[in-house]
JSON list of C-alpha atoms in Angstrom, two decimals:
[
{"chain": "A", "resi": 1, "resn": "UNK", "atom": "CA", "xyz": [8.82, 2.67, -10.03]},
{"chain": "A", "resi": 2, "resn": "UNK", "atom": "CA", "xyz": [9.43, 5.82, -12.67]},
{"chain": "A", "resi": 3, "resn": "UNK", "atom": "CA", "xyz": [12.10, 3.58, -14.24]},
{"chain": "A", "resi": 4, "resn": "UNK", "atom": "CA", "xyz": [10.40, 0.63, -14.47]},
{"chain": "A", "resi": 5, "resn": "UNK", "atom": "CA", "xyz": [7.74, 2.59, -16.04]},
{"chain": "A", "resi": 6, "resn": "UNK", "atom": "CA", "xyz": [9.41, 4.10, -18.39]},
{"chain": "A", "resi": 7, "resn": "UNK", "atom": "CA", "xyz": [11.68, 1.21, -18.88]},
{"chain": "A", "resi": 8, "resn": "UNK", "atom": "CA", "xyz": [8.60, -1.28, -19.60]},
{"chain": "A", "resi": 9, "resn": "UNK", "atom": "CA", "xyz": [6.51, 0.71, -20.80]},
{"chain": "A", "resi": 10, "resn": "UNK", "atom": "CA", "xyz": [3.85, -0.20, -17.98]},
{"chain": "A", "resi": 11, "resn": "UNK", "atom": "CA", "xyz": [3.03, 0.60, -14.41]},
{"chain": "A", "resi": 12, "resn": "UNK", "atom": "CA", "xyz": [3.76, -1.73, -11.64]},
{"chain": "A", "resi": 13, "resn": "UNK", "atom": "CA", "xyz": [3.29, -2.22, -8.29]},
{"chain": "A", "resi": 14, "resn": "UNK", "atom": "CA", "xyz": [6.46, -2.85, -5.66]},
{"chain": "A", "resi": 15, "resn": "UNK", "atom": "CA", "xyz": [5.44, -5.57, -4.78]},
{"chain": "A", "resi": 16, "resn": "UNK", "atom": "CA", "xyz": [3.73, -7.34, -7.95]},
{"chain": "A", "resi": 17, "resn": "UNK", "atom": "CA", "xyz": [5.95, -10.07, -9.09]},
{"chain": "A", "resi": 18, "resn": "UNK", "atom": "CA", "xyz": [7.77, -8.86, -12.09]},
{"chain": "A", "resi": 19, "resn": "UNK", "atom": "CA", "xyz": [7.16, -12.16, -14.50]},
{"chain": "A", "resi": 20, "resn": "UNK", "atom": "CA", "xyz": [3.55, -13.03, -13.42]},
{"chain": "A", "resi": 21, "resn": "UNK", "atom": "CA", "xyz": [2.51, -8.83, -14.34]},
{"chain": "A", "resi": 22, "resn": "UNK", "atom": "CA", "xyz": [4.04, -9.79, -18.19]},
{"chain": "A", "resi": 23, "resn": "UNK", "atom": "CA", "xyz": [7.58, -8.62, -17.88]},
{"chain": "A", "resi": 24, "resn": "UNK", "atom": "CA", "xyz": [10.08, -10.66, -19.74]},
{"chain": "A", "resi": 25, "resn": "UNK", "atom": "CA", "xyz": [13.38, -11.84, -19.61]},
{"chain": "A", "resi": 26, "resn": "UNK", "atom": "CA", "xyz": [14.59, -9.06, -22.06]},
{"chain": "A", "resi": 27, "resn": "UNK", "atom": "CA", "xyz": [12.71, -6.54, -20.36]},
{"chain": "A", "resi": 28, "resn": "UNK", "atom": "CA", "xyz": [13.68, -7.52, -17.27]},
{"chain": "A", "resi": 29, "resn": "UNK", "atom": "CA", "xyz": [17.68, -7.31, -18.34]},
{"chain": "A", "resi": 30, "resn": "UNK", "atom": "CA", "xyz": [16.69, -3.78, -19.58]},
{"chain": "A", "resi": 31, "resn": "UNK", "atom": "CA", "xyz": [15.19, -2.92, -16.48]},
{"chain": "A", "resi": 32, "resn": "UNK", "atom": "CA", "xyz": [18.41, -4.05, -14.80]},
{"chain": "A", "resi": 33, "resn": "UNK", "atom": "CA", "xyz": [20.89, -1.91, -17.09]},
{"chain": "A", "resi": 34, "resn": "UNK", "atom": "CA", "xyz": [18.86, 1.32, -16.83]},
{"chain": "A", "resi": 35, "resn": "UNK", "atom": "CA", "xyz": [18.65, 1.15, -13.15]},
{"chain": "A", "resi": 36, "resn": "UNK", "atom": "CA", "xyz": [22.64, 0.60, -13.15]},
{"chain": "A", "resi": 37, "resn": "UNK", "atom": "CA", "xyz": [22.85, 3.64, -15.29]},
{"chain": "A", "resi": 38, "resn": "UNK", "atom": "CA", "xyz": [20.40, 5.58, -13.44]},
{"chain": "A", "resi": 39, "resn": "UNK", "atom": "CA", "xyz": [21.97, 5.35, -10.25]},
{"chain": "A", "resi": 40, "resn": "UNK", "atom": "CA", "xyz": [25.79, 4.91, -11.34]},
{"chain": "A", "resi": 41, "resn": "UNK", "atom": "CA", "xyz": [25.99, 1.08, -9.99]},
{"chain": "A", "resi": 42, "resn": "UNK", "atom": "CA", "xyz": [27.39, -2.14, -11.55]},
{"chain": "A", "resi": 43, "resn": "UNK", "atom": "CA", "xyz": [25.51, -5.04, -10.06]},
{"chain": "A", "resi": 44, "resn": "UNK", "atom": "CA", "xyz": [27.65, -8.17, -8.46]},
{"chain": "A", "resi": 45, "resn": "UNK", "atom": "CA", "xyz": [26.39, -11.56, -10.77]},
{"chain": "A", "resi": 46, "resn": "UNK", "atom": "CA", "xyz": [26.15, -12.66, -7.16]},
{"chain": "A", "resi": 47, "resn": "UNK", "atom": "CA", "xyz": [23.48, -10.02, -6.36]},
{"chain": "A", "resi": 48, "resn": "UNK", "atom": "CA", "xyz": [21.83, -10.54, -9.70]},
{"chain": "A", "resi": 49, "resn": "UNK", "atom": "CA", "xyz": [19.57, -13.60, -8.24]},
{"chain": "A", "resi": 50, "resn": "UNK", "atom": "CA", "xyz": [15.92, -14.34, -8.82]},
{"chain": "A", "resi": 51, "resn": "UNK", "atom": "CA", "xyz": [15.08, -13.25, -5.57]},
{"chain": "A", "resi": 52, "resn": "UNK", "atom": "CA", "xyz": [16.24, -10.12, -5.96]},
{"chain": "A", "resi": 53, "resn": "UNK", "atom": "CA", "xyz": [14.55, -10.02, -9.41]},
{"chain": "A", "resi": 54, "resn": "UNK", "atom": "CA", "xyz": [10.87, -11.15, -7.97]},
{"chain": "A", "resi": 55, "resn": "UNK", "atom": "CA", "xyz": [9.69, -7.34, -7.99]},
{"chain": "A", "resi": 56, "resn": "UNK", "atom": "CA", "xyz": [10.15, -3.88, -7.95]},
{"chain": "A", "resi": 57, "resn": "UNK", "atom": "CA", "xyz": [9.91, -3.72, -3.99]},
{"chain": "A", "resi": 58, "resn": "UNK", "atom": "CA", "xyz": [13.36, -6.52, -3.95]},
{"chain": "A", "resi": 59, "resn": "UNK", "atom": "CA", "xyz": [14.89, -4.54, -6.94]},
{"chain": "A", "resi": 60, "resn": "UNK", "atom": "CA", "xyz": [15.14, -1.42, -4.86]},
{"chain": "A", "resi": 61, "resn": "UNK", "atom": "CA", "xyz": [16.32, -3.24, -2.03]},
{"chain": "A", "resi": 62, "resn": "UNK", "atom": "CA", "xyz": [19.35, -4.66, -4.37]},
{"chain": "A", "resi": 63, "resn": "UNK", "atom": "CA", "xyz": [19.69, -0.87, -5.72]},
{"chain": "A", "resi": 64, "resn": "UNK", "atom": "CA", "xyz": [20.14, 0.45, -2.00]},
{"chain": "A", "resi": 65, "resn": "UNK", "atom": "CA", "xyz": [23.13, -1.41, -1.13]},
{"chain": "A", "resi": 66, "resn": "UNK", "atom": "CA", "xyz": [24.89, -0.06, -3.71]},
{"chain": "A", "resi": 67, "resn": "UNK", "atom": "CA", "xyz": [23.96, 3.36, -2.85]}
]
């Protein structure tokens, strides 16, 4: 949630879909990168599927397995 915040520039609930709450494609990508650099991980393009992209709550999920 921290680095989605600070990513974005807003705060969001886990589980408040991502592109209804104003996020955008761009910011989403960005979102994406800094958690990769954050915690070390290169997403699969496999893993990197809209519903795993739906909200911060599936984003951590995606961020766990590669932990």
């Amino acid at each position: 949630v921290k680095i989605a915040e600070e990513t974005i520039g807003a705060y969001l609930e886990e589980d408040e879909p991502l592109m209804e709450s104003g996020v955008d494609s761009l910011s989403l990508v960005t979102l994406v990168v800094s958690i990769e650099e954050a915690f070390s991980v290169a997403f699969l393009d496999d893993d990197l599927q809209p519903e795993n992209l739906r909200t911060l709550s599936s984003l951590i999920s995606l961020t766990e397995k590669y932990l």
